[in-house]
Short mmCIF file of C-alpha atoms in Angstrom, two decimals:
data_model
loop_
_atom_site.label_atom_id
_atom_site.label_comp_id
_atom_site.label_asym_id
_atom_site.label_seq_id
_atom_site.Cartn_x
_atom_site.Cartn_y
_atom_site.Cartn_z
CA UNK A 1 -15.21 4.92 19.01
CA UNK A 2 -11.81 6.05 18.20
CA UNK A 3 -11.27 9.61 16.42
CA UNK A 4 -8.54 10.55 13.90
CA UNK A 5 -5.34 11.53 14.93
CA UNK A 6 -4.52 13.88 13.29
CA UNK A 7 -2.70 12.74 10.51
CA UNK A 8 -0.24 10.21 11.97
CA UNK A 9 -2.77 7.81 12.77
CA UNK A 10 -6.26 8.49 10.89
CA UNK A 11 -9.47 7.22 10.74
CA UNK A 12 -11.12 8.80 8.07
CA UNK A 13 -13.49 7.65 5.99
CA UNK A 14 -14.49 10.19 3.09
CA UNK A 15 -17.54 10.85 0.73
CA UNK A 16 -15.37 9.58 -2.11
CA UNK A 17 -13.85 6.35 -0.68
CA UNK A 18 -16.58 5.73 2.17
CA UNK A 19 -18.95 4.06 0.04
CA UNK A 20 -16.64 1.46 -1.90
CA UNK A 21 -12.88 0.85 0.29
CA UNK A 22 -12.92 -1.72 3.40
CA UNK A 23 -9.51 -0.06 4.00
CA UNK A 24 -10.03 3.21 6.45
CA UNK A 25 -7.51 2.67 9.26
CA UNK A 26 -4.15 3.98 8.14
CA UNK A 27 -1.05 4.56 9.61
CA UNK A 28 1.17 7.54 7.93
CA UNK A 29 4.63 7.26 9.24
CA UNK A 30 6.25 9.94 7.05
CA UNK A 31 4.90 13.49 6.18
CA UNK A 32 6.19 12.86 2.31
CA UNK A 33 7.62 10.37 0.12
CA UNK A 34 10.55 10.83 -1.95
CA UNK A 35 9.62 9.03 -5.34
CA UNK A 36 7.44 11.71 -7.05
CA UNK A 37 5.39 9.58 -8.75
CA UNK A 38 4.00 11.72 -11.81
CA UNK A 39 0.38 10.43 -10.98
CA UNK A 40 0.35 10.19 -7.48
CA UNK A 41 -2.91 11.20 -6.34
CA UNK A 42 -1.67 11.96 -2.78
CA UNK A 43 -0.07 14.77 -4.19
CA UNK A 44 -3.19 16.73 -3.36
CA UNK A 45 -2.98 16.16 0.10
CA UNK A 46 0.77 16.78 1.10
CA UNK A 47 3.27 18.71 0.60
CA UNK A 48 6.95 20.00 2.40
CA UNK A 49 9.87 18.14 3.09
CA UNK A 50 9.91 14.62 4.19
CA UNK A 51 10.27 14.19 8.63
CA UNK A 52 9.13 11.10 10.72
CA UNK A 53 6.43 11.14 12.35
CA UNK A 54 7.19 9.67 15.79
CA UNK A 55 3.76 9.99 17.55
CA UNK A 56 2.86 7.69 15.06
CA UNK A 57 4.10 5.18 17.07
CA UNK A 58 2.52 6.23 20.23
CA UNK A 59 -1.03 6.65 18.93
CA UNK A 60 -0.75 3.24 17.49
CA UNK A 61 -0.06 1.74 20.61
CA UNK A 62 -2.06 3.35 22.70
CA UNK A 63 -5.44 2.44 19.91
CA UNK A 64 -3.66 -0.65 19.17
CA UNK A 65 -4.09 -1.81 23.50
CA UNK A 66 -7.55 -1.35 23.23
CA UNK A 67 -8.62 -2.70 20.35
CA UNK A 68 -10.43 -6.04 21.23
CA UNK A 69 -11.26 -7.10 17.29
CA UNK A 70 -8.93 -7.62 14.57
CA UNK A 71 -9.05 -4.51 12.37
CA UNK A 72 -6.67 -4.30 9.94
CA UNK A 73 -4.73 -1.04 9.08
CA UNK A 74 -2.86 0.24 5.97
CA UNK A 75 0.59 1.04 6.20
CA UNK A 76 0.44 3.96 4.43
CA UNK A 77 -1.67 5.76 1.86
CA UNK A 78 0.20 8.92 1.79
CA UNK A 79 3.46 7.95 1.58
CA UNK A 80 6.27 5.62 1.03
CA UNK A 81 6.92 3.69 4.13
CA UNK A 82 9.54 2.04 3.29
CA UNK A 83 11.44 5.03 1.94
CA UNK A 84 15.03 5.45 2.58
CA UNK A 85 14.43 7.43 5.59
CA UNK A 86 13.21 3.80 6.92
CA UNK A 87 17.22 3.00 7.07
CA UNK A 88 17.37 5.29 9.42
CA UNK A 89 14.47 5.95 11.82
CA UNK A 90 12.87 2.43 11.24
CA UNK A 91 9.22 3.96 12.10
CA UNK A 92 7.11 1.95 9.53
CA UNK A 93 9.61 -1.42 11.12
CA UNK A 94 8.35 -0.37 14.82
CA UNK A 95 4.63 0.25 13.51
CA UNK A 96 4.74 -3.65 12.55
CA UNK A 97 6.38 -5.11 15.30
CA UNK A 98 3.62 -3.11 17.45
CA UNK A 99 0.89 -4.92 15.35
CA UNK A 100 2.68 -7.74 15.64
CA UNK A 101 2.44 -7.76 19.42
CA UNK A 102 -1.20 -6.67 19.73
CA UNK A 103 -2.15 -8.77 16.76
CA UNK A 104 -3.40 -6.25 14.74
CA UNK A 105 -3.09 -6.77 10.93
CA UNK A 106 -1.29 -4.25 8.35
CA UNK A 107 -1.71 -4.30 4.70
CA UNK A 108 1.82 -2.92 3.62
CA UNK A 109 1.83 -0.98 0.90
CA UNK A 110 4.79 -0.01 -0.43
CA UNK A 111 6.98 0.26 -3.93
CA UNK A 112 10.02 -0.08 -2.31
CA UNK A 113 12.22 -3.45 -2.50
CA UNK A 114 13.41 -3.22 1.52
CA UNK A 115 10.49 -5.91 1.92
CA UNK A 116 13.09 -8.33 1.04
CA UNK A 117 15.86 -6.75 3.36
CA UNK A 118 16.55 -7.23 6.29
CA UNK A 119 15.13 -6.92 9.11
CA UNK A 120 11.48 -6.14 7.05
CA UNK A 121 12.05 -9.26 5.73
CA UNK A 122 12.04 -11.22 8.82
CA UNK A 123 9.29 -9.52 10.32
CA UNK A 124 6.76 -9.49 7.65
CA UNK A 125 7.50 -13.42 7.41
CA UNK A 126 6.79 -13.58 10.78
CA UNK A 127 3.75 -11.80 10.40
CA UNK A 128 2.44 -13.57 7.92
CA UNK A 129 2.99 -16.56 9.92
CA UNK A 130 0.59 -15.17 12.49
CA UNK A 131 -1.93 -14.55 9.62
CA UNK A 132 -0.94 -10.90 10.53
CA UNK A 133 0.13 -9.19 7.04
CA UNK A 134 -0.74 -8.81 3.30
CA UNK A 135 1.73 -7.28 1.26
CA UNK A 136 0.68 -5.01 -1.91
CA UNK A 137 3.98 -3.56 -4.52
CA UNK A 138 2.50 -1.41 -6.57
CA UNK A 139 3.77 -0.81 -10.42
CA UNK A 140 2.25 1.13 -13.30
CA UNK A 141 4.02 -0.86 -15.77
CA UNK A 142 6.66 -3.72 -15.90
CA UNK A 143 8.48 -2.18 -19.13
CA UNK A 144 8.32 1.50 -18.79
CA UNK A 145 9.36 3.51 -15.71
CA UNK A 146 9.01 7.39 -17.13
CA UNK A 147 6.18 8.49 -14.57
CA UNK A 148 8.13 6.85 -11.29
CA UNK A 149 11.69 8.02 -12.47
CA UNK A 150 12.61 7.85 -8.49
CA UNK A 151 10.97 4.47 -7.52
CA UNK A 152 12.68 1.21 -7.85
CA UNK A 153 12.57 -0.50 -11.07
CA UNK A 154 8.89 -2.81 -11.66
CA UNK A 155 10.83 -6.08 -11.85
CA UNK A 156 13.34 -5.45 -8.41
CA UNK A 157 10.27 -4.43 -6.72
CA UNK A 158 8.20 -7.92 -8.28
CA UNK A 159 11.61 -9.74 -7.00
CA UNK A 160 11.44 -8.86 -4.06
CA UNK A 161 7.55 -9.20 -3.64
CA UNK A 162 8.24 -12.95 -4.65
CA UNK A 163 11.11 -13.34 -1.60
CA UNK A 164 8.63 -12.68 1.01
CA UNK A 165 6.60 -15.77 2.51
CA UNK A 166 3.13 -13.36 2.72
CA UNK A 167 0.14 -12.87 0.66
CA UNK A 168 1.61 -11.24 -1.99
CA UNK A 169 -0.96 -8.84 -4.29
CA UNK A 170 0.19 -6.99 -7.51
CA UNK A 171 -1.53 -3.12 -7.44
CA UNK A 172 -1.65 -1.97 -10.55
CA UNK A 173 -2.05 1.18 -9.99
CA UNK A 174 -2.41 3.23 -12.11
CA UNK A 175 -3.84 1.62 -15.05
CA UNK A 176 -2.50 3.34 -17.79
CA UNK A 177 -3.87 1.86 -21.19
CA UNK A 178 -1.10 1.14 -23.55
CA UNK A 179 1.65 2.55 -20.93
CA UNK A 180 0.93 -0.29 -17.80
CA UNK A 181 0.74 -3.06 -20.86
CA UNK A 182 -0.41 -3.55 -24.20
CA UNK A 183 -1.99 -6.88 -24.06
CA UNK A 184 -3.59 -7.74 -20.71
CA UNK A 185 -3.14 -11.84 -20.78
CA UNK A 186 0.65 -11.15 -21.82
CA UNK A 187 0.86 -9.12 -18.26
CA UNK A 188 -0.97 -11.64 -16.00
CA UNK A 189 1.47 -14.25 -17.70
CA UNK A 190 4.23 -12.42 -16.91
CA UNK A 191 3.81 -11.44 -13.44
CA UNK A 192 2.50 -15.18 -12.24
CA UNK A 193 5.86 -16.04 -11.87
CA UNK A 194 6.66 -14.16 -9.26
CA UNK A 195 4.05 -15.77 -6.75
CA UNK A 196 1.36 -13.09 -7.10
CA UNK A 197 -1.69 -13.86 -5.32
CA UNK A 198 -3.83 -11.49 -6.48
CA UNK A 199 -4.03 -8.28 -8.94
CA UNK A 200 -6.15 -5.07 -7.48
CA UNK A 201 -6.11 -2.52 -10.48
CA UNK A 202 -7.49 1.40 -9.98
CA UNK A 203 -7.43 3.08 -13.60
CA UNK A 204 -5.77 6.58 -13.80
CA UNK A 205 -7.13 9.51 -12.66
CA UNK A 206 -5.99 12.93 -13.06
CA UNK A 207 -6.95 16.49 -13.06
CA UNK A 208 -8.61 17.51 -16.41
CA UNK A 209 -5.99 19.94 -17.22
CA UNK A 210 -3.64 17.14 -17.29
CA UNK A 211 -5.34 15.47 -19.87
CA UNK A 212 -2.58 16.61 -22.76
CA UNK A 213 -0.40 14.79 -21.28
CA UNK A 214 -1.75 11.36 -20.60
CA UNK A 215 -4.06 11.64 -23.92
CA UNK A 216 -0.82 10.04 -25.97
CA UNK A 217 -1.60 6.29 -24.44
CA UNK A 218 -5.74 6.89 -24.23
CA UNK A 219 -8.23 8.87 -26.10
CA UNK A 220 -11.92 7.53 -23.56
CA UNK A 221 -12.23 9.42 -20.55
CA UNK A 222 -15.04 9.92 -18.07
CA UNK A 223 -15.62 12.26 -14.97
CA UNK A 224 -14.81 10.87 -11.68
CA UNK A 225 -15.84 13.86 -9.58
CA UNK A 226 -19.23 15.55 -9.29
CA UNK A 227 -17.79 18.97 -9.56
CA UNK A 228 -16.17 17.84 -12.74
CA UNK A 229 -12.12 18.53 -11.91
CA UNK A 230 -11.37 15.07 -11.77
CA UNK A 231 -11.21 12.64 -14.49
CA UNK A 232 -10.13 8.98 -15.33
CA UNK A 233 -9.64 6.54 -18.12
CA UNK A 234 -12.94 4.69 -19.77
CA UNK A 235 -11.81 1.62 -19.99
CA UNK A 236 -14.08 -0.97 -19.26
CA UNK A 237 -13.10 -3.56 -21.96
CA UNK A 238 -9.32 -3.48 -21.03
CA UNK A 239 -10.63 -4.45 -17.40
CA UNK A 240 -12.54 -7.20 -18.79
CA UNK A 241 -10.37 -8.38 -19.94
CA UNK A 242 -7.28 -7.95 -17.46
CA UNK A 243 -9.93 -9.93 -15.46
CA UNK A 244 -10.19 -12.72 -17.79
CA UNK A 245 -6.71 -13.14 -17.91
CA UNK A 246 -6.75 -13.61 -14.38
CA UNK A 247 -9.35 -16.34 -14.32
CA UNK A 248 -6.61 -17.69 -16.65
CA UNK A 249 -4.15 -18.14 -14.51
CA UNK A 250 -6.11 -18.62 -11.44
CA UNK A 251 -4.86 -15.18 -9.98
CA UNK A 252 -7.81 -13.55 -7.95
CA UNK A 253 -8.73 -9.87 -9.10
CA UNK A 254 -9.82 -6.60 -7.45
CA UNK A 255 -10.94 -3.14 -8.05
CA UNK A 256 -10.17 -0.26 -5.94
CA UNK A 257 -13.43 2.05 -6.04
CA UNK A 258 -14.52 1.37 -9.62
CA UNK A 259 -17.39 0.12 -8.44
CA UNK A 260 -17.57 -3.24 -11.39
CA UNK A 261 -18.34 -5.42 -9.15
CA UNK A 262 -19.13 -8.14 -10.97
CA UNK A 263 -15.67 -8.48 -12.23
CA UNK A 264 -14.25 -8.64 -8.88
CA UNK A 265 -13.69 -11.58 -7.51
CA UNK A 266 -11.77 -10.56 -3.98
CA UNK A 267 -11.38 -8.06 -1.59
CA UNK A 268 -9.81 -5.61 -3.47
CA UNK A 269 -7.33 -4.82 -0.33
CA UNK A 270 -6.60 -8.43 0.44
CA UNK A 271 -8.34 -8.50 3.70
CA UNK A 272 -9.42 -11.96 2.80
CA UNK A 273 -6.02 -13.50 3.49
CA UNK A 274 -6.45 -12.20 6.98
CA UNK A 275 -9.00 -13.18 9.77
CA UNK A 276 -10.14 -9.83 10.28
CA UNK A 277 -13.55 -7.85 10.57
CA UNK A 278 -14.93 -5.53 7.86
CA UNK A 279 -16.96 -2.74 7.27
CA UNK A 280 -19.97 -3.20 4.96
CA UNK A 281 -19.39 -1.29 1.44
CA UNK A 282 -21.70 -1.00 -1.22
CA UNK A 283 -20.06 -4.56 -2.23
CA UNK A 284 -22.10 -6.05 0.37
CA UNK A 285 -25.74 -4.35 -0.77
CA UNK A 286 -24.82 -5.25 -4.09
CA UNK A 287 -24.75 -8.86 -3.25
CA UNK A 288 -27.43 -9.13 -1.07
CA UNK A 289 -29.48 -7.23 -4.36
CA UNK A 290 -28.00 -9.98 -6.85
CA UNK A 291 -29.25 -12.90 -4.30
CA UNK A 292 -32.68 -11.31 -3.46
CA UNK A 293 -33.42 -9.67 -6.98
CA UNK A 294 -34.50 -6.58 -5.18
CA UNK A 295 -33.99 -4.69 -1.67
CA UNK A 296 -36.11 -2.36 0.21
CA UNK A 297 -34.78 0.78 1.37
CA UNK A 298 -35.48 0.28 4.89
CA UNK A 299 -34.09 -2.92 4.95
CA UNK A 300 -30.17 -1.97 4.61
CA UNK A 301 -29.62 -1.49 8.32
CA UNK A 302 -31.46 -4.85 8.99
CA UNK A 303 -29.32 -6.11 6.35
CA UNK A 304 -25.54 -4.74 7.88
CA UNK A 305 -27.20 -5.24 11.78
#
């Protein structure tokens, strides 16, 4: 089995996101990101000034020759990868065409609009054409743009999500209630237009001393850690019914480790689009429970062989 890299290339599943995300191969081709994003929760686990990092490359390739199933890897988690340092060192471009060549598939995720430049543009098309890509542009809101001052505007970066010929899924992330939207049909009918796919929401969640701040759009809050420091938005009904409007307009919808998943009705990451293998989540147990009624204990590792 393959061990993380250090930070470049990582496989690294934690007690938080082990249980509920297919998505635990990442590639991190930049030690920062330059947008700032108010909420960004990977604030907690970076900090400095923003370099390449080039053994990125090399790790990938190296894992990337061996590899003899089709496991898909995010591109990135930490980071922008298709920051404006991209112009430049074109690592996140070299990580693709590298999957490209051993057929490995990325899930891009990114709130930049270079998708639609070139030569991203090219290559994720001819990615996709290989069944090799999903691409994920991730907004808070289409209206307001307050917390992501830095980050291209929501409707450039839906543009240029709509000029790429890939599975295209909306993040909305974070849900904000009454900042991302305040009616949740009047979103899904808004953003349909620009060829999304899919929707995979992840409601805010912050530290609890930030909750000043954030309590001027929601009042319902909940803990989302067991030692209590963490926090996120209640909002249950507003995801019922983001999901309804979904159904609406025949736009599949995920949720990143909220763990509803009756609502869901794809892989929250998008792996679905691609032919790929993935790791068995609490997903799976949960739908083995709602076609047998009830499950053993000893029978989950029959179950996930």
């Amino acid at each position: 089995s393959f061990q993380s890299f250090r930070v470049e290339l990582a496989i690294n599943p934690t007690k938080i996101i082990s249980p509920l995300c297919y998505s635990i191969f990442r590639l991190e081709p930049y030690t920062n990101c330059p947008y700032s994003c108010r909420y960004c929760y990977a604030r907690w686990y970076r900090s400095g000034d923003i370099k390449p990092r080039f053994k990125a490359l090399g790790m990938f390739s190296k894992v990337a020759k061996k590899l003899d199933i089709r496991i898909p890897f995010r591109l990135a988690t930490l980071s922008e990868p298709l920051q404006d340092a991209e112009e430049r060192f074109k690592l996140s471009f070299k990580l693709m065409k590298t999957a490209k060549k051993f057929e490995i598939p990325i899930i891009l995720c990114t709130k930049s609009d270079r998708i639609a430049k070139e030569p991203w543009k090219s290559l994720i098309n001819s990615m996709a054409e290989d069944n090799l890509i999903v691409v994920q542009i991730s907004v808070s809101s289409l209206d307001r743009n307050e917390l992501e001052l830095r980050a291209p505007q929501p409707e450039r970066r839906l543009e240029a999500l709509n000029a790429v010929d890939a599975p295209k899924v909306l993040r909305l992330q974070p849900l904000i209630p009454n900042y991302s939207f305040s009616n949740a049909e009047e979103f899904v009918e808004r953003v349909k237009d620009f060829g999304i796919d899919q929707i995979t929401t992840e409601p805010l969640r912050i530290e609890r001393n930030e909750i000043e701040f954030y309590s001027r759009f929601w009042q319902k809050w909940s803990s989302y850690s067991i030692e209590g420091d963490l926090i996120k938005v209640d909002v249950l009904e507003v995801l019922k019914e983001l999901r309804e409007a979904c159904g609406k307009y025949k736009i599949e919808f995920g949720l990143c480790k909220e763990g509803y998943f009756d609502l869901e009705t794809a892989n929250c990451c998008g792996m679905h689009y691609l032919d790929v293998e993935i790791r068995p989540t609490l997903r799976e147990l949960y739908k083995e429970l709602v076609k047998a009624g009830k499950i053993e204990l000893d029978r989950v590792p029959e179950i996930f062989g």
